CSV table of C-alpha atoms and ligand atoms in Angstrom, one decimal:
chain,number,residue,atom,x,y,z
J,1,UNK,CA,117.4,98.0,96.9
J,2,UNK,CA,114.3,99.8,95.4
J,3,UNK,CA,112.2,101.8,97.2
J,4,UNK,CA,108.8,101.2,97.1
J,5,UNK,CA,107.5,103.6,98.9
J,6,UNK,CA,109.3,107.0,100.3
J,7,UNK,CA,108.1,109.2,102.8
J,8,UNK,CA,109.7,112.6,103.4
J,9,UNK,CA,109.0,115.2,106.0
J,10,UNK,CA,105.7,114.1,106.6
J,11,UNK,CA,103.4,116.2,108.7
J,12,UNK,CA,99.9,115.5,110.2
J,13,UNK,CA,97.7,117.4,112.1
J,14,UNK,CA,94.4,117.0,113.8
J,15,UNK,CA,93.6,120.2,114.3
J,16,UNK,CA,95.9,122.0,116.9
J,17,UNK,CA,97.4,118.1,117.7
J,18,UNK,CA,101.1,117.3,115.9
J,19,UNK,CA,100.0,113.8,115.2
J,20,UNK,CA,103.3,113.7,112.7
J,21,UNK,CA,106.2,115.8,113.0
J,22,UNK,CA,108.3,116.0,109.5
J,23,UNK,CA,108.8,111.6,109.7
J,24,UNK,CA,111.0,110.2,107.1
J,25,UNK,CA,111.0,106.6,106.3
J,26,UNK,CA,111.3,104.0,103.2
J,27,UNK,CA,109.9,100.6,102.2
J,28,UNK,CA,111.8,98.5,99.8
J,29,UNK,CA,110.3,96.4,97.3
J,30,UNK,CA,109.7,93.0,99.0
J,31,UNK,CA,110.7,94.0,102.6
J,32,UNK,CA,108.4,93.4,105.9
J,33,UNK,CA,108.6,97.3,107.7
J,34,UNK,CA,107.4,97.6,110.9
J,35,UNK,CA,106.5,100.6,112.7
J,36,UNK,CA,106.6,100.1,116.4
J,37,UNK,CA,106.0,102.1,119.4
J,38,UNK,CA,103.0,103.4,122.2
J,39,UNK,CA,99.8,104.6,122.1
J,40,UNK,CA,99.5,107.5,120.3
J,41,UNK,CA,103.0,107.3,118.7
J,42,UNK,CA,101.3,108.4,115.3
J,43,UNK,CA,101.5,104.7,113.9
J,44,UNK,CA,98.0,104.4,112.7
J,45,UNK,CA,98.2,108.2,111.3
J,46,UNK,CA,101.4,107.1,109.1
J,47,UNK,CA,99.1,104.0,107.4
J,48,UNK,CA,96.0,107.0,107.0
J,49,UNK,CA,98.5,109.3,105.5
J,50,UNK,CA,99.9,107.1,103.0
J,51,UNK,CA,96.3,105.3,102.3
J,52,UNK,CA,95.5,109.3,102.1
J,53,UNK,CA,92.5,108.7,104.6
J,54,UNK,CA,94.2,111.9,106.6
J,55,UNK,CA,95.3,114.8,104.7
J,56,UNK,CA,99.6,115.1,104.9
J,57,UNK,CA,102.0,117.8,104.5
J,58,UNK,CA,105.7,116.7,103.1
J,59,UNK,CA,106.2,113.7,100.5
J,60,UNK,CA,104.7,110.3,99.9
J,61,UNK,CA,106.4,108.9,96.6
J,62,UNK,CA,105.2,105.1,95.4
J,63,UNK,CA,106.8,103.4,92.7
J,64,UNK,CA,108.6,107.3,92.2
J,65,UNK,CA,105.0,108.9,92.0
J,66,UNK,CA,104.3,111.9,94.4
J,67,UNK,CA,101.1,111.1,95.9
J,68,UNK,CA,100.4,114.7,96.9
J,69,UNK,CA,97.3,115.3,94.8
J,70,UNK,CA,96.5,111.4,94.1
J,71,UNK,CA,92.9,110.7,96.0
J,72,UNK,CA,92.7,107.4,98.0
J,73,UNK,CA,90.7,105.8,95.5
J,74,UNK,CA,93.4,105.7,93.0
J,75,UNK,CA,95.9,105.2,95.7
J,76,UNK,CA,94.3,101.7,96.1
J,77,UNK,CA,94.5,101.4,92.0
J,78,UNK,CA,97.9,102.1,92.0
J,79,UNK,CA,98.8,99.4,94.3
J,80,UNK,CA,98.3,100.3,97.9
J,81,UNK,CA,96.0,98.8,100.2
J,82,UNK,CA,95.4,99.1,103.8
J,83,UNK,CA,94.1,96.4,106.6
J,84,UNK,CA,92.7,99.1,108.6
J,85,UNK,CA,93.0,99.0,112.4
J,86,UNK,CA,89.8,97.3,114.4
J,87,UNK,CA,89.0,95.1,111.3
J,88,UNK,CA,86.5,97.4,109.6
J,89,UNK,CA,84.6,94.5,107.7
J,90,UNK,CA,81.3,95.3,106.7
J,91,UNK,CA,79.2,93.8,109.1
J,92,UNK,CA,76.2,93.1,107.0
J,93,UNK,CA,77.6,91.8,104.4
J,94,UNK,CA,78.9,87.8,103.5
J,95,UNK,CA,82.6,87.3,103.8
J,96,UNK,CA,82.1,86.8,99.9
J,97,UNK,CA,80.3,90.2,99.7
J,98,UNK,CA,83.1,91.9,101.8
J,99,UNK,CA,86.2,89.9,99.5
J,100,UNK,CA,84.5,91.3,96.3
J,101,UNK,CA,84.7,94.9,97.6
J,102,UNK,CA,88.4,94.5,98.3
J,103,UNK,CA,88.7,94.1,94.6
J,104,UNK,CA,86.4,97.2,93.5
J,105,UNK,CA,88.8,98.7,91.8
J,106,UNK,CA,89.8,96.4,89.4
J,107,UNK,CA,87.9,95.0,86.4
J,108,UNK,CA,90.1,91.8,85.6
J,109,UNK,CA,87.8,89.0,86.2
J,110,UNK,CA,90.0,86.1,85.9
J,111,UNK,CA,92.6,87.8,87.9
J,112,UNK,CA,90.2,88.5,90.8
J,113,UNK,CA,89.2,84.8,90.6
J,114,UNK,CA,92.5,83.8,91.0
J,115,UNK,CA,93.3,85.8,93.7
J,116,UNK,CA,90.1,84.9,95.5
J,117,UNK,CA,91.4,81.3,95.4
J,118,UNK,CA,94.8,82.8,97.1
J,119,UNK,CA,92.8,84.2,99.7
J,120,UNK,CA,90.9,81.0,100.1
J,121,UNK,CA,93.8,78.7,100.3
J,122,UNK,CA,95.6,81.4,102.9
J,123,UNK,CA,92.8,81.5,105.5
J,124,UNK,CA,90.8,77.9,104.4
J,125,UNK,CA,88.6,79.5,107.4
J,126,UNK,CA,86.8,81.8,105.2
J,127,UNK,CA,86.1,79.1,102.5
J,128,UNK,CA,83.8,77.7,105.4
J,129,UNK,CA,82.3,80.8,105.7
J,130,UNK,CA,81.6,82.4,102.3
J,131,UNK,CA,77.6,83.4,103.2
J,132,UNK,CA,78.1,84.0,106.5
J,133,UNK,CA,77.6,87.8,107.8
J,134,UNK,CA,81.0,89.4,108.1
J,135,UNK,CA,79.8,91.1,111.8
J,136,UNK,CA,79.2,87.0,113.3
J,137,UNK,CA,82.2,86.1,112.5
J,138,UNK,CA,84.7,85.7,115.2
J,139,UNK,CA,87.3,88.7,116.1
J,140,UNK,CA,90.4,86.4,114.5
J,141,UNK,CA,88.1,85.7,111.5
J,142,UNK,CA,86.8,89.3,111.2
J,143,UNK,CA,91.1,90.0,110.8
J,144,UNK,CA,91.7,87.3,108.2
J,145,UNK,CA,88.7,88.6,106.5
J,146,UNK,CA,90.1,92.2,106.7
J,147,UNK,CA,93.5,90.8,105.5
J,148,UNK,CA,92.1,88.8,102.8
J,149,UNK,CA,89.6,91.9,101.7
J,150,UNK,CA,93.2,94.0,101.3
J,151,UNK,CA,94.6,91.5,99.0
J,152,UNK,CA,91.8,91.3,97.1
J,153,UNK,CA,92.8,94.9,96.0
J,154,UNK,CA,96.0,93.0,94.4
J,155,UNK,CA,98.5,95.3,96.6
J,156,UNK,CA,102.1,96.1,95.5
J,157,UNK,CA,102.2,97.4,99.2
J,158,UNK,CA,100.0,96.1,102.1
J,159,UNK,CA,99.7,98.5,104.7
J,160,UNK,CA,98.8,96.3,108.6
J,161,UNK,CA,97.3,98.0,111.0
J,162,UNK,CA,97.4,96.1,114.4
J,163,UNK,CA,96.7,92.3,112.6
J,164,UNK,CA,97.0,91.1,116.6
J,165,UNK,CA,94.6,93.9,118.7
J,166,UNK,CA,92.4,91.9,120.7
J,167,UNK,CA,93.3,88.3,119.7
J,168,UNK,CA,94.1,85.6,121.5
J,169,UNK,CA,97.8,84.1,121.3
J,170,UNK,CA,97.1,81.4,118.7
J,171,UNK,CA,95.8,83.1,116.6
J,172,UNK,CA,97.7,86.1,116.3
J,173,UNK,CA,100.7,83.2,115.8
J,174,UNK,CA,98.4,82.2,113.3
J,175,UNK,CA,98.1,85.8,111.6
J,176,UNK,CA,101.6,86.8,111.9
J,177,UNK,CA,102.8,83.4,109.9
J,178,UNK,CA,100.4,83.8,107.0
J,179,UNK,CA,101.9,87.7,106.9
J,180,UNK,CA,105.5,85.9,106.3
J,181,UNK,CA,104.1,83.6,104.4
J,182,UNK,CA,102.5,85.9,102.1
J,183,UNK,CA,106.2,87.7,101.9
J,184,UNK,CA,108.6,85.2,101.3
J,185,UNK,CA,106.3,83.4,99.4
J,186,UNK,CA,104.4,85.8,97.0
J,187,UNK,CA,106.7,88.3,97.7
J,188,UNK,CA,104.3,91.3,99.4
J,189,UNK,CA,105.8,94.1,100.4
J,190,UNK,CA,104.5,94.9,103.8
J,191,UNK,CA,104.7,98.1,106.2
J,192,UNK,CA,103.1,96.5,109.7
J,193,UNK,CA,101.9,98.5,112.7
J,194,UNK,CA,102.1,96.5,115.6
J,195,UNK,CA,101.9,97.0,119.5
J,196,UNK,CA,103.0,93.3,120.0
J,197,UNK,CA,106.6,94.9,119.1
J,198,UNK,CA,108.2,91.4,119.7
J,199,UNK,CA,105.9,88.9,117.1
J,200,UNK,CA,106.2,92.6,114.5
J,201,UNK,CA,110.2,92.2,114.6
J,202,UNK,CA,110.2,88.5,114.2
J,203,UNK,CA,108.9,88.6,110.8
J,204,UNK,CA,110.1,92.0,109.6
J,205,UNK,CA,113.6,93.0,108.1
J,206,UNK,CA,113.7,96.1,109.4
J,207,UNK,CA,112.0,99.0,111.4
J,208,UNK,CA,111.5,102.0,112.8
J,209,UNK,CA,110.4,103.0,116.5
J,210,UNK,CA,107.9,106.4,116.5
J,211,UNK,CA,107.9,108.1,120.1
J,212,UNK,CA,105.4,111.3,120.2
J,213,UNK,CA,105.1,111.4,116.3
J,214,UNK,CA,109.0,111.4,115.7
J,215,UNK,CA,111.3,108.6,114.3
J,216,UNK,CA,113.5,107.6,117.3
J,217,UNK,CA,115.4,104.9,116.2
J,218,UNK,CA,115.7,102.8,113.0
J,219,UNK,CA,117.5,99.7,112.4
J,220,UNK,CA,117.7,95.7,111.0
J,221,UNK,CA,114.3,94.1,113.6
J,222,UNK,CA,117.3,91.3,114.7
J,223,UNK,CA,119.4,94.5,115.7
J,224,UNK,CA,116.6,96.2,117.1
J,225,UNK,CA,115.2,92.8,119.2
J,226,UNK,CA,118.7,92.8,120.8
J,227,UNK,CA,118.9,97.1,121.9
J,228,UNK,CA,118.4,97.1,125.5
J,229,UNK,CA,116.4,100.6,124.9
J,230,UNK,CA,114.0,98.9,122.8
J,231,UNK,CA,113.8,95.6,125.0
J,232,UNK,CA,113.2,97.5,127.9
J,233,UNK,CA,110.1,100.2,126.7
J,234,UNK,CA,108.9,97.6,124.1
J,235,UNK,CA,109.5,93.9,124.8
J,236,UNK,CA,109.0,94.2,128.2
J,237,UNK,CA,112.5,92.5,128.8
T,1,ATP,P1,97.6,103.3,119.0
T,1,ATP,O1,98.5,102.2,119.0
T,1,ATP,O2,97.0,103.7,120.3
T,1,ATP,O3,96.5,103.2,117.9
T,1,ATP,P2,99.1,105.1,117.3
T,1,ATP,O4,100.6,105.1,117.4
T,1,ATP,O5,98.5,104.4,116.2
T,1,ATP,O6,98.5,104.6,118.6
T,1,ATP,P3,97.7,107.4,116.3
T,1,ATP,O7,96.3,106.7,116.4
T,1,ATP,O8,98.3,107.6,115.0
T,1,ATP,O9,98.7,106.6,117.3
T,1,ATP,O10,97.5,108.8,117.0
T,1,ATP,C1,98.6,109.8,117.1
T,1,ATP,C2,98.1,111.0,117.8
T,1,ATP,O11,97.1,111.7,117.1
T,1,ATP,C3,97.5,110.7,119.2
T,1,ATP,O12,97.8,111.7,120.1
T,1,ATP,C4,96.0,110.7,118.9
T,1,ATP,O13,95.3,111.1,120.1
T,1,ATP,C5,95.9,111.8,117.8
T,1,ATP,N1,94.7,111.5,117.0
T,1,ATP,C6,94.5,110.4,116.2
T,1,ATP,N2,93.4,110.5,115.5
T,1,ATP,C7,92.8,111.7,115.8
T,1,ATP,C8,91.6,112.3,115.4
T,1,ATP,N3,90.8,111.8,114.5
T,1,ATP,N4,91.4,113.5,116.0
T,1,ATP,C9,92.3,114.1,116.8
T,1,ATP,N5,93.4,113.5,117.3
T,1,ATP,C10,93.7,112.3,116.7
């Protein structure tokens, strides 16, 4: 397998908090990773390191590539984009407006216009809703939109924070097929955050479980849906 992406001995801090504490994990090329655990775990922090929205000490290496001194910007250039947690869409913008700035940081026209149509045919609900303000839009369409506003960036590696926070059943079903979708059928590579540990390991390959900004426990998900440990604190089994 190729590693995609390989984090080693990563570090965070928020001031005096140990957000991270030296976390090692990969992502191979074409694999659905999930990063499970509770509030506070350091879940979110791992997506902000590697998206380099939080400073890191230790190693982040994409495609080979220390990221060390590599600023977010060119981060998303060279193929990683984030679906950050709580949607983040830009509230007074159209859904076209907010789709556009996904792709910022490209300048292939034709390309963007194909991948808008992707977008489109992946969440027809946004087609409906081109002109309408991104803050009006429903809390499941405010998601698809932030979804579809990461792909827009053309990821190698889609970093999801939390795709299901606040949504109701159906539509987090909804989400979480159009994730597995977008794997086995365009072949993303996707590192998922999830607190809905159950619907996370039902599409992912593999995962890890962070307790207090460590990684406990890491194994296949059909492994790790089956370990009484983790169907006890996390599946509520
Ligand atoms: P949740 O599922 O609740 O979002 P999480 O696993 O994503 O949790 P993080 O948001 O990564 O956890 O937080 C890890 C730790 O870092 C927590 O103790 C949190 O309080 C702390 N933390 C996160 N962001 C900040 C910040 N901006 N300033 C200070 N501490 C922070």
């Amino acid at each position: 397998m190729n590693p995609l992406l390989t984090i080693e001995n990563l570090d965070v801090y928020y001031g005096s908090i140990h957000a991270l504490k030296g976390i090692s994990f990969a992502v191979n090329e074409g694999e659905v990773v999930s990063l499970i655990g509770a509030n506070g775990a350091g879940k979110t922090t791992t997506l902000r390191a590697i998206s380099g929205i939080v400073p890191s000490q230790g190693h982040i290496r994409f495609r080979g590539e220390d990221l060390n001194k590599v600023s977010t910007f060119k981060r998303v250039g060279l193929g990683i984009a984030q679906s950050p947690e709580g949607r983040g869409v830009f509230p007074q913008m159209s859904v076209l407006e907010n789709l556009e700035m996904g792709a910022y940081s490209r300048s292939d026209k034709v390309k963007i216009k194909q991948d808008l149509e992707m977008c489109l045919t992946l969440f027809p609900r946004m087609k409906e809703r081109m002109s309408q303000m991104a803050g009006t839009l429903s809390g499941g369409e405010q998601q698809m939109l932030a979804i579809s506003r990461a792909l827009m960036a053309k990821p190698r590696l889609l970093l999801l924070d939390e795709p299901s926070l606040g949504l109701a059943p159906l539509i987090v079903a909804q989400i979480f097929e159009i994730v597995k979708k977008l794997n086995q059928e365009e072949g993303m590579t996707v590192l998922l955050v999830e607190q809905n540990a159950r619907m996370a390991l039902k599409i992912s390959q593999r995962a890890y479980v962070l307790e207090c900004g460590r990684i406990v426990m890491q194994d296949s998900a059909h492994n790790l849906l089956n370990n009484d440990e983790v169907r006890k604190s996390y599946l509520g089994v």
